[in-house]
PDB file of C-alpha atoms in Angstrom:
ATOM      1  CA  MET G 131       8.955  16.133 -11.951  1.00 74.00           C
ATOM      2  CA  MET G 132       8.839  13.868  -8.944  1.00 77.00           C
ATOM      3  CA  PHE G 133      10.055  13.833  -5.492  1.00 81.00           C
ATOM      4  CA  PRO G 134      12.121  17.294  -6.229  1.00 87.00           C
ATOM      5  CA  VAL G 135      13.125  19.463  -3.203  1.00 90.00           C
ATOM      6  CA  PHE G 136      12.535  23.324  -3.253  1.00 92.00           C
ATOM      7  CA  GLU G 137      15.137  24.876  -0.981  1.00 89.00           C
ATOM      8  CA  ASP G 138      14.796  28.698  -0.115  1.00 87.00           C
ATOM      9  CA  ARG G 139      17.390  29.831   2.152  1.00 83.00           C
ATOM     10  CA  SER G 140      17.180  33.749   0.940  1.00 79.00           C
ATOM     11  CA  GLU G 141      16.684  36.889   3.578  1.00 76.00           C
ATOM     12  CA  GLY G 142      16.405  34.345   6.798  1.00 75.00           C
ATOM     13  CA  ARG G 143      13.990  31.998   4.612  1.00 80.00           C
ATOM     14  CA  SER G 144      14.519  28.450   5.722  1.00 85.00           C
ATOM     15  CA  VAL G 145      11.977  26.490   3.718  1.00 88.00           C
ATOM     16  CA  LYS G 146      12.758  22.599   2.778  1.00 91.00           C
ATOM     17  CA  ALA G 147       9.422  21.202   0.616  1.00 94.00           C
ATOM     18  CA  GLN G 148       9.425  17.475  -0.441  1.00 92.00           C
ATOM     19  CA  PRO G 149       6.459  17.328  -2.691  1.00 93.00           C
ATOM     20  CA  ASP G 150       5.642  13.970  -4.347  1.00 91.00           C
ATOM     21  CA  PHE G 151       5.948  15.423  -7.388  1.00 91.00           C
ATOM     22  CA  VAL G 152       5.336  18.835  -9.583  1.00 94.00           C
ATOM     23  CA  LEU G 153       2.842  19.461 -12.905  1.00 94.00           C
ATOM     24  CA  TYR G 154       4.367  22.573 -15.033  1.00 95.00           C
ATOM     25  CA  ASP G 155       2.245  24.042 -17.921  1.00 95.00           C
ATOM     26  CA  GLY G 156       4.320  26.548 -18.927  1.00 95.00           C
ATOM     27  CA  SER G 157       2.555  28.637 -16.276  1.00 96.00           C
ATOM     28  CA  THR G 158       1.569  27.053 -12.718  1.00 97.00           C
ATOM     29  CA  CYS G 159       3.916  24.989 -10.592  1.00 96.00           C
ATOM     30  CA  ALA G 160       1.584  22.592  -8.802  1.00 97.00           C
ATOM     31  CA  LEU G 161       3.482  21.212  -5.667  1.00 96.00           C
ATOM     32  CA  CYS G 162       1.247  17.726  -5.087  1.00 96.00           C
ATOM     33  CA  GLU G 163       1.300  15.397  -1.959  1.00 94.00           C
ATOM     34  CA  ILE G 164      -0.473  12.127  -2.786  1.00 90.00           C
ATOM     35  CA  LYS G 165      -1.965  10.123   0.515  1.00 89.00           C
ATOM     36  CA  SER G 166      -3.248   6.770  -0.020  1.00 78.00           C
ATOM     37  CA  GLY G 167      -5.997   7.239   3.108  1.00 80.00           C
ATOM     38  CA  HIS G 168      -8.709   9.730   4.354  1.00 86.00           C
ATOM     39  CA  HIS G 169      -6.551  10.520   7.802  1.00 88.00           C
ATOM     40  CA  ILE G 170      -5.116  14.424   7.779  1.00 93.00           C
ATOM     41  CA  ASN G 171      -2.157  14.022  10.554  1.00 92.00           C
ATOM     42  CA  GLU G 172      -0.049  16.412  11.382  1.00 94.00           C
ATOM     43  CA  ARG G 173       2.484  15.691   9.058  1.00 92.00           C
ATOM     44  CA  ASP G 174       0.091  16.490   6.202  1.00 94.00           C
ATOM     45  CA  ILE G 175      -0.243  19.540   7.190  1.00 96.00           C
ATOM     46  CA  ASN G 176       3.278  20.576   7.779  1.00 95.00           C
ATOM     47  CA  GLN G 177       4.140  19.113   4.794  1.00 95.00           C
ATOM     48  CA  MET G 178       1.740  21.474   2.854  1.00 96.00           C
ATOM     49  CA  GLU G 179       2.581  24.372   4.926  1.00 96.00           C
ATOM     50  CA  GLU G 180       6.081  23.757   3.906  1.00 96.00           C
ATOM     51  CA  CYS G 181       4.850  23.914   0.002  1.00 96.00           C
ATOM     52  CA  ASP G 182       2.803  26.751   0.550  1.00 96.00           C
ATOM     53  CA  GLU G 183       5.931  28.572   1.643  1.00 95.00           C
ATOM     54  CA  VAL G 184       7.570  27.878  -2.139  1.00 95.00           C
ATOM     55  CA  THR G 185       7.875  31.300  -3.663  1.00 95.00           C
ATOM     56  CA  ILE G 186       7.812  31.841  -7.501  1.00 95.00           C
ATOM     57  CA  GLU G 187      11.563  32.428  -7.775  1.00 94.00           C
ATOM     58  CA  ALA G 188      12.022  29.231  -5.877  1.00 93.00           C
ATOM     59  CA  ALA G 189      10.136  26.950  -8.142  1.00 95.00           C
ATOM     60  CA  GLU G 190      12.057  28.592 -11.477  1.00 95.00           C
ATOM     61  CA  GLU G 191      15.421  27.647 -10.017  1.00 93.00           C
ATOM     62  CA  GLU G 192      13.882  24.188  -9.134  1.00 93.00           C
ATOM     63  CA  LEU G 193      12.447  24.520 -12.853  1.00 93.00           C
ATOM     64  CA  GLU G 194      16.137  25.823 -13.968  1.00 93.00           C
ATOM     65  CA  ASN G 195      17.790  23.033 -12.209  1.00 91.00           C
ATOM     66  CA  ALA G 196      15.350  20.562 -13.807  1.00 90.00           C
ATOM     67  CA  GLN G 197      16.452  21.959 -17.071  1.00 91.00           C
ATOM     68  CA  VAL G 198      12.767  22.134 -18.054  1.00 91.00           C
ATOM     69  CA  ARG G 199      13.908  24.196 -21.252  1.00 90.00           C
ATOM     70  CA  GLU G 200      15.743  21.484 -22.578  1.00 89.00           C
ATOM     71  CA  LYS G 201      13.467  18.887 -21.663  1.00 87.00           C
ATOM     72  CA  THR G 202       9.769  20.634 -22.932  1.00 89.00           C
ATOM     73  CA  GLU G 203       8.405  23.567 -24.827  1.00 91.00           C
ATOM     74  CA  TYR G 204       8.445  25.778 -21.620  1.00 94.00           C
ATOM     75  CA  ASP G 205      10.863  28.272 -21.195  1.00 94.00           C
ATOM     76  CA  GLY G 206      10.332  27.962 -17.051  1.00 94.00           C
ATOM     77  CA  THR G 207       8.241  31.002 -16.007  1.00 95.00           C
ATOM     78  CA  VAL G 208       6.371  30.590 -13.366  1.00 96.00           C
ATOM     79  CA  THR G 209       3.381  32.867 -12.472  1.00 96.00           C
ATOM     80  CA  ALA G 210       1.653  30.995  -9.938  1.00 97.00           C
ATOM     81  CA  VAL G 211       2.363  28.283  -7.500  1.00 97.00           C
ATOM     82  CA  GLU G 212      -0.302  26.046  -5.987  1.00 97.00           C
ATOM     83  CA  SER G 213      -0.118  23.505  -3.321  1.00 97.00           C
ATOM     84  CA  LEU G 214      -1.740  20.020  -3.901  1.00 97.00           C
ATOM     85  CA  ILE G 215      -3.143  17.464  -1.692  1.00 97.00           C
ATOM     86  CA  VAL G 216      -4.882  14.323  -2.781  1.00 95.00           C
ATOM     87  CA  TYR G 217      -6.489  11.481  -0.546  1.00 93.00           C
ATOM     88  CA  GLN G 218      -7.298   8.589  -2.697  1.00 85.00           C
ATOM     89  CA  ASP G 219      -9.612   7.456  -0.116  1.00 84.00           C
ATOM     90  CA  MET G 220     -11.826  10.357   0.448  1.00 91.00           C
ATOM     91  CA  ASP G 221     -14.690  12.019  -0.690  1.00 92.00           C
ATOM     92  CA  GLU G 222     -17.488  14.225  -0.569  1.00 93.00           C
ATOM     93  CA  GLU G 223     -19.572  12.000   1.831  1.00 92.00           C
ATOM     94  CA  TYR G 224     -16.903  11.510   3.937  1.00 92.00           C
ATOM     95  CA  ILE G 225     -15.983  15.184   4.501  1.00 94.00           C
ATOM     96  CA  GLU G 226     -19.505  16.017   5.418  1.00 94.00           C
ATOM     97  CA  GLU G 227     -20.228  13.552   7.555  1.00 92.00           C
ATOM     98  CA  THR G 228     -16.681  13.717   9.632  1.00 93.00           C
ATOM     99  CA  ARG G 229     -16.714  17.604   9.918  1.00 92.00           C
ATOM    100  CA  ARG G 230     -20.553  17.272  11.228  1.00 91.00           C
ATOM    101  CA  GLU G 231     -19.218  14.322  13.783  1.00 91.00           C
ATOM    102  CA  SER G 232     -15.812  15.517  14.455  1.00 93.00           C
ATOM    103  CA  GLU G 233     -14.293  18.994  15.811  1.00 94.00           C
ATOM    104  CA  ASN G 234     -10.726  17.863  15.441  1.00 94.00           C
ATOM    105  CA  PHE G 235     -11.468  16.658  11.426  1.00 94.00           C
ATOM    106  CA  ARG G 236     -12.934  20.096  11.347  1.00 95.00           C
ATOM    107  CA  ALA G 237     -10.031  21.749  12.480  1.00 96.00           C
ATOM    108  CA  ALA G 238      -7.700  19.487  10.947  1.00 96.00           C
ATOM    109  CA  LEU G 239      -9.418  20.130   7.374  1.00 96.00           C
ATOM    110  CA  ASP G 240      -9.387  24.057   8.476  1.00 97.00           C
ATOM    111  CA  ARG G 241      -5.373  23.834   8.979  1.00 97.00           C
ATOM    112  CA  ILE G 242      -5.200  22.117   5.732  1.00 97.00           C
ATOM    113  CA  THR G 243      -6.757  23.931   3.663  1.00 97.00           C
ATOM    114  CA  ASP G 244      -5.342  27.236   4.804  1.00 97.00           C
ATOM    115  CA  TYR G 245      -2.106  25.892   3.191  1.00 97.00           C
ATOM    116  CA  ALA G 246      -3.291  23.532   0.161  1.00 97.00           C
ATOM    117  CA  VAL G 247      -6.036  22.641  -2.230  1.00 97.00           C
ATOM    118  CA  LEU G 248      -7.347  19.445  -0.968  1.00 97.00           C
ATOM    119  CA  MET G 249      -8.477  16.723  -3.766  1.00 97.00           C
ATOM    120  CA  THR G 250      -9.642  13.218  -4.346  1.00 94.00           C
ATOM    121  CA  GLN G 251      -9.328  10.494  -7.233  1.00 89.00           C
ATOM    122  CA  ASP G 252     -11.510   7.789  -8.139  1.00 83.00           C
ATOM    123  CA  TYR G 253      -9.845   6.008 -11.246  1.00 75.00           C
ATOM    124  CA  GLY G 254     -12.882   5.642 -13.853  1.00 78.00           C
ATOM    125  CA  GLY G 255     -13.706   8.751 -12.141  1.00 83.00           C
ATOM    126  CA  ASP G 256     -12.527  12.199 -11.669  1.00 90.00           C
ATOM    127  CA  LEU G 257      -9.621  13.775 -10.311  1.00 93.00           C
ATOM    128  CA  ARG G 258     -11.549  16.426  -8.187  1.00 95.00           C
ATOM    129  CA  VAL G 259     -11.304  19.398  -5.523  1.00 96.00           C
ATOM    130  CA  LEU G 260     -13.144  18.639  -2.177  1.00 96.00           C
ATOM    131  CA  ALA G 261     -11.810  21.590   0.176  1.00 96.00           C
ATOM    132  CA  GLY G 262     -10.220  24.710  -0.503  1.00 96.00           C
ATOM    133  CA  ASP G 263      -9.363  27.557  -3.118  1.00 96.00           C
ATOM    134  CA  PHE G 264      -6.367  28.066  -5.670  1.00 96.00           C
ATOM    135  CA  ASP G 265      -4.476  31.004  -4.955  1.00 94.00           C
ATOM    136  CA  ASP G 266      -4.761  32.136  -9.207  1.00 95.00           C
ATOM    137  CA  ASP G 267      -7.202  31.394 -12.103  1.00 93.00           C
ATOM    138  CA  ARG G 268      -4.961  29.834 -14.801  1.00 94.00           C
ATOM    139  CA  ALA G 269      -5.632  26.934 -17.057  1.00 95.00           C
ATOM    140  CA  MET G 270      -4.564  24.227 -15.018  1.00 95.00           C
ATOM    141  CA  GLN G 271      -6.316  25.586 -12.070  1.00 96.00           C
ATOM    142  CA  SER G 272      -9.462  26.314 -14.373  1.00 95.00           C
ATOM    143  CA  ALA G 273      -8.822  22.357 -15.216  1.00 94.00           C
ATOM    144  CA  LEU G 274      -8.264  20.759 -11.830  1.00 95.00           C
ATOM    145  CA  ARG G 275     -11.587  23.011 -10.463  1.00 94.00           C
ATOM    146  CA  THR G 276     -13.673  21.332 -13.391  1.00 93.00           C
ATOM    147  CA  GLY G 277     -12.616  17.899 -12.902  1.00 93.00           C
ATOM    148  CA  VAL G 278     -10.003  15.812 -14.843  1.00 92.00           C
ATOM    149  CA  THR G 279     -11.399  12.437 -16.084  1.00 90.00           C
ATOM    150  CA  LEU G 280      -9.360   9.435 -14.988  1.00 85.00           C
ATOM    151  CA  PRO G 281      -9.001   5.849 -16.390  1.00 81.00           C
ATOM    152  CA  GLU G 282      -9.962   2.842 -15.042  1.00 77.00           C
ATOM    153  CA  ASN G 283      -7.792   1.062 -13.097  1.00 67.00           C
ATOM    154  CA  PRO G 284      -6.673  -2.377 -14.700  1.00 62.00           C
ATOM    155  CA  PRO G 285      -7.683  -5.503 -12.663  1.00 62.00           C
ATOM    156  CA  ASP G 286      -5.286  -7.374 -10.728  1.00 57.00           C
ATOM    157  CA  GLU G 287      -4.383 -10.532 -13.319  1.00 57.00           C
ATOM    158  CA  ILE G 288      -2.606 -12.969 -11.719  1.00 51.00           C
ATOM    159  CA  LEU G 289      -0.667 -15.000 -14.575  1.00 55.00           C
ATOM    160  CA  LEU G 290       0.863 -18.662 -13.448  1.00 54.00           C
ATOM    161  CA  THR G 291       3.070 -20.885 -15.716  1.00 54.00           C
ATOM    162  CA  GLU G 292       2.075 -24.575 -17.209  1.00 53.00           C
ATOM    163  CA  GLY G 293       3.495 -26.830 -14.372  1.00 52.00           C
ATOM    164  CA  MET G 294       3.773 -24.214 -11.824  1.00 61.00           C
ATOM    165  CA  GLU G 295       5.872 -24.506  -8.434  1.00 81.00           C
ATOM    166  CA  PRO G 296       4.677 -24.497  -5.232  1.00 88.00           C
ATOM    167  CA  GLU G 297       6.215 -21.234  -4.485  1.00 90.00           C
ATOM    168  CA  VAL G 298       4.380 -19.467  -7.815  1.00 89.00           C
ATOM    169  CA  LEU G 299       0.981 -21.134  -6.072  1.00 91.00           C
ATOM    170  CA  ALA G 300       1.523 -20.228  -2.446  1.00 93.00           C
ATOM    171  CA  MET G 301       2.206 -16.447  -3.805  1.00 92.00           C
ATOM    172  CA  ALA G 302      -0.711 -16.283  -5.953  1.00 91.00           C
ATOM    173  CA  VAL G 303      -2.816 -17.417  -3.263  1.00 94.00           C
ATOM    174  CA  THR G 304      -1.889 -14.991  -0.631  1.00 93.00           C
ATOM    175  CA  ASP G 305      -1.754 -11.867  -3.622  1.00 91.00           C
ATOM    176  CA  ILE G 306      -5.428 -12.955  -4.372  1.00 89.00           C
ATOM    177  CA  TRP G 307      -7.370 -14.004  -1.007  1.00 94.00           C
ATOM    178  CA  GLY G 308      -4.731 -13.175   1.640  1.00 92.00           C
ATOM    179  CA  GLU G 309      -4.293  -9.501   0.731  1.00 87.00           C
ATOM    180  CA  GLN G 310      -7.939  -9.195   0.691  1.00 87.00           C
ATOM    181  CA  ALA G 311      -8.431  -9.703   4.239  1.00 87.00           C
ATOM    182  CA  LEU G 312      -7.041  -6.033   5.462  1.00 82.00           C
ATOM    183  CA  ASP G 313     -10.602  -4.978   4.152  1.00 79.00           C
ATOM    184  CA  HIS G 314     -12.536  -7.646   6.158  1.00 84.00           C
ATOM    185  CA  GLU G 315     -13.164  -7.323   9.692  1.00 81.00           C
ATOM    186  CA  ASP G 316     -14.400 -10.847   9.789  1.00 87.00           C
ATOM    187  CA  GLY G 317     -11.824 -12.605   7.171  1.00 91.00           C
ATOM    188  CA  ILE G 318     -11.808 -14.233   4.189  1.00 93.00           C
ATOM    189  CA  GLU G 319     -12.279 -17.735   3.812  1.00 96.00           C
ATOM    190  CA  VAL G 320     -11.346 -19.606   0.628  1.00 96.00           C
ATOM    191  CA  THR G 321     -11.614 -23.802  -0.132  1.00 96.00           C
ATOM    192  CA  ARG G 322      -9.373 -25.792  -2.115  1.00 95.00           C
ATOM    193  CA  GLU G 323     -11.947 -26.206  -4.809  1.00 94.00           C
ATOM    194  CA  GLN G 324     -12.623 -22.296  -5.235  1.00 94.00           C
ATOM    195  CA  VAL G 325      -8.550 -21.862  -5.666  1.00 92.00           C
ATOM    196  CA  ARG G 326      -8.691 -24.842  -8.310  1.00 91.00           C
ATOM    197  CA  ASP G 327     -11.497 -23.039 -10.340  1.00 91.00           C
ATOM    198  CA  PHE G 328     -10.790 -20.120 -10.066  1.00 89.00           C
ATOM    199  CA  PHE G 329      -7.535 -21.060 -12.392  1.00 84.00           C
ATOM    200  CA  ALA G 330      -9.356 -23.265 -14.493  1.00 80.00           C
ATOM    201  CA  PRO G 331      -9.491 -24.032 -17.819  1.00 74.00           C
ATOM    202  CA  ARG G 332      -6.030 -22.261 -18.468  1.00 75.00           C
ATOM    203  CA  HIS G 333      -4.363 -23.839 -15.315  1.00 77.00           C
ATOM    204  CA  ASN G 334      -4.649 -27.172 -13.919  1.00 80.00           C
ATOM    205  CA  VAL G 335      -3.575 -27.137 -10.384  1.00 84.00           C
ATOM    206  CA  ASN G 336      -2.775 -29.983  -8.954  1.00 84.00           C
ATOM    207  CA  PRO G 337      -4.845 -30.792  -5.483  1.00 86.00           C
ATOM    208  CA  GLY G 338      -1.344 -31.954  -4.034  1.00 89.00           C
ATOM    209  CA  ASP G 339       0.586 -29.057  -4.253  1.00 90.00           C
ATOM    210  CA  LEU G 340      -2.825 -27.121  -2.576  1.00 92.00           C
ATOM    211  CA  GLY G 341      -2.573 -29.086   0.027  1.00 93.00           C
ATOM    212  CA  ILE G 342       1.439 -28.833   0.758  1.00 94.00           C
ATOM    213  CA  VAL G 343       0.596 -24.834   0.149  1.00 95.00           C
ATOM    214  CA  PHE G 344      -1.856 -24.579   2.569  1.00 96.00           C
ATOM    215  CA  GLU G 345       0.200 -26.476   5.063  1.00 96.00           C
ATOM    216  CA  PHE G 346       2.817 -24.361   4.474  1.00 96.00           C
ATOM    217  CA  LEU G 347       0.530 -20.687   4.776  1.00 96.00           C
ATOM    218  CA  GLU G 348      -1.206 -22.164   7.996  1.00 96.00           C
ATOM    219  CA  ASP G 349       2.419 -23.203   9.691  1.00 95.00           C
ATOM    220  CA  ILE G 350       3.759 -19.935   8.932  1.00 95.00           C
ATOM    221  CA  GLY G 351       0.763 -18.143  10.344  1.00 95.00           C
ATOM    222  CA  ALA G 352      -0.727 -16.823   6.754  1.00 95.00           C
ATOM    223  CA  CYS G 353      -3.843 -18.585   7.340  1.00 96.00           C
ATOM    224  CA  ASP G 354      -6.163 -20.495   9.804  1.00 96.00           C
ATOM    225  CA  VAL G 355      -7.478 -24.414   8.902  1.00 96.00           C
ATOM    226  CA  VAL G 356     -11.440 -23.861   9.623  1.00 95.00           C
ATOM    227  CA  GLY G 357     -12.754 -27.131   8.302  1.00 93.00           C
ATOM    228  CA  THR G 358     -12.107 -29.922   5.558  1.00 94.00           C
ATOM    229  CA  HIS G 359     -10.033 -27.980   2.912  1.00 94.00           C
ATOM    230  CA  ARG G 360     -11.270 -24.624   4.139  1.00 95.00           C
ATOM    231  CA  TYR G 361      -8.824 -21.621   5.339  1.00 97.00           C
ATOM    232  CA  GLU G 362      -9.238 -18.593   6.644  1.00 97.00           C
ATOM    233  CA  PHE G 363      -7.154 -15.296   6.645  1.00 96.00           C
ATOM    234  CA  ARG G 364      -7.739 -12.410   8.879  1.00 93.00           C
ATOM    235  CA  ARG G 365      -6.260  -9.079   9.289  1.00 90.00           C
ATOM    236  CA  GLU G 366      -4.062 -10.975  12.188  1.00 92.00           C
ATOM    237  CA  HIS G 367      -2.268 -12.767   9.205  1.00 94.00           C
ATOM    238  CA  MET G 368      -1.005 -10.110   7.678  1.00 91.00           C
ATOM    239  CA  GLY G 369       2.256  -9.787   8.475  1.00 90.00           C
ATOM    240  CA  ALA G 370       2.907 -13.403   7.676  1.00 93.00           C
ATOM    241  CA  ILE G 371       0.783 -13.049   4.395  1.00 93.00           C
ATOM    242  CA  LEU G 372       3.232  -9.895   3.322  1.00 90.00           C
ATOM    243  CA  GLY G 373       6.113 -12.271   4.046  1.00 91.00           C
ATOM    244  CA  VAL G 374       5.423 -15.392   1.544  1.00 93.00           C
ATOM    245  CA  GLU G 375       7.108 -13.577  -1.128  1.00 89.00           C
ATOM    246  CA  GLU G 376      10.269 -13.285   0.418  1.00 89.00           C
ATOM    247  CA  MET G 377      10.417 -16.353   2.046  1.00 91.00           C
ATOM    248  CA  VAL G 378       9.402 -18.653  -0.877  1.00 90.00           C
ATOM    249  CA  MET G 379      12.468 -16.520  -2.647  1.00 88.00           C
ATOM    250  CA  GLU G 380      14.853 -18.146  -0.427  1.00 88.00           C
ATOM    251  CA  GLN G 381      13.149 -21.752   0.306  1.00 90.00           C
ATOM    252  CA  ARG G 382      11.473 -24.179  -1.855  1.00 91.00           C
ATOM    253  CA  VAL G 383       7.920 -24.647   0.194  1.00 92.00           C
ATOM    254  CA  GLU G 384       9.190 -28.280   0.449  1.00 91.00           C
ATOM    255  CA  ASP G 385      12.124 -27.941   1.626  1.00 92.00           C
ATOM    256  CA  TYR G 386      10.589 -25.747   4.558  1.00 92.00           C
ATOM    257  CA  LEU G 387       8.562 -28.412   5.296  1.00 90.00           C
ATOM    258  CA  ARG G 388      10.525 -30.854   5.407  1.00 89.00           C
ATOM    259  CA  GLU G 389      12.659 -29.116   7.982  1.00 86.00           C
ATOM    260  CA  ASP G 390       9.669 -28.314   9.801  1.00 71.00           C
ATOM    261  CA  ASP G 391       8.878 -31.868  10.243  1.00 65.00           C
ATOM    262  CA  GLN G 392      12.752 -32.649  11.186  1.00 68.00           C
ATOM    263  CA  ALA G 393      12.515 -30.141  14.154  1.00 63.00           C
ATOM    264  CA  THR G 394       9.732 -31.391  15.043  1.00 58.00           C
ATOM    265  CA  PHE G 395      10.439 -34.697  15.120  1.00 50.00           C
ATOM    266  CA  ASP G 396      13.882 -33.794  16.686  1.00 57.00           C
ATOM    267  CA  SER G 397      11.975 -32.269  19.646  1.00 56.00           C
ATOM    268  CA  PHE G 398       9.669 -35.542  20.070  1.00 54.00           C
ATOM    269  CA  SER G 399      12.565 -37.697  20.317  1.00 58.00           C
ATOM    270  CA  GLY G 400      14.532 -35.486  22.664  1.00 59.00           C
ATOM    271  CA  ALA G 401      11.756 -35.515  24.941  1.00 57.00           C
ATOM    272  CA  ASP G 402      11.840 -39.302  24.421  1.00 57.00           C
ATOM    273  CA  ASP G 403      15.532 -39.625  25.589  1.00 58.00           C
ATOM    274  CA  ASP G 404      14.954 -37.517  28.290  1.00 57.00           C
ATOM    275  CA  ASN G 405      12.593 -40.063  29.311  1.00 56.00           C
ATOM    276  CA  ASP G 406      14.831 -43.036  28.922  1.00 55.00           C
ATOM    277  CA  ASP G 407      17.497 -40.674  30.883  1.00 54.00           C
ATOM    278  CA  ASP G 408      14.961 -40.245  33.850  1.00 54.00           C
ATOM    279  CA  GLU G 409      14.086 -43.910  34.036  1.00 52.00           C
ATOM    280  CA  GLU G 410      17.818 -45.155  33.730  1.00 52.00           C
ATOM    281  CA  ASP G 411      18.516 -42.836  36.547  1.00 51.00           C
ATOM    282  CA  GLU G 412      15.559 -44.600  38.714  1.00 51.00           C
ATOM    283  CA  GLU G 413      16.508 -47.847  37.812  1.00 51.00           C
ATOM    284  CA  ARG G 414      20.285 -46.597  39.427  1.00 51.00           C
ATOM    285  CA  GLU G 415      18.464 -45.577  42.741  1.00 51.00           C
TER     286      GLU G 415
END
């Protein structure tokens, strides 16, 4: 089940747990939360405390509401409830090093493992336990404790149509090179030639389109020109980079540049008009 809600108001209790999803194997009901980073914050701890308070009766009630009997071979019986939190960017080395260097991390780790088993996952590797203990010892807990082999995450692939428009090329450039800047403190550089080589020989990218696209990306603050046909994406550009898709869905790149050129011309022309007015005033004086 994805995004279930476990509420329990019986006997003065006030529990409302909302894990990302639930694993159920006919015996154990595992309440799972997934985090993308490696920072254990107060909200994470509170979430797992709520999950830890879910009783067997509350778990069975939620499985009944989900009509698990009608959809699976299981009868909805729960003999154990476990709380799991998975940090995708955490590993054994990080925990060992950070526990040694940070008292705050040690305290946060101890608190969260009071309520949940802390795990990590590697695509092409294992989903495995990093810290904490299961409350019970059944089939699911044994499998998780041993480690579950995960398939490799397929690489991102950008497919372009023949005769691609600058809008498609702008999204492709920011998807492939722009978003990499988040992981590089010194930014990512790319040249027009590198972009053409990346898509060749399947696609012949028009140099004129590349010029238009990089002019557009520079103008909206998604990159900087750092040399002849050489461009740099940095972390501070990320807001503009992530907004490229929305922009090109609403307006063509060439239309944007045409409007921008017109605005620049109008501004320059307006300045000249002001100067002319000033000169006329001086003549009248």
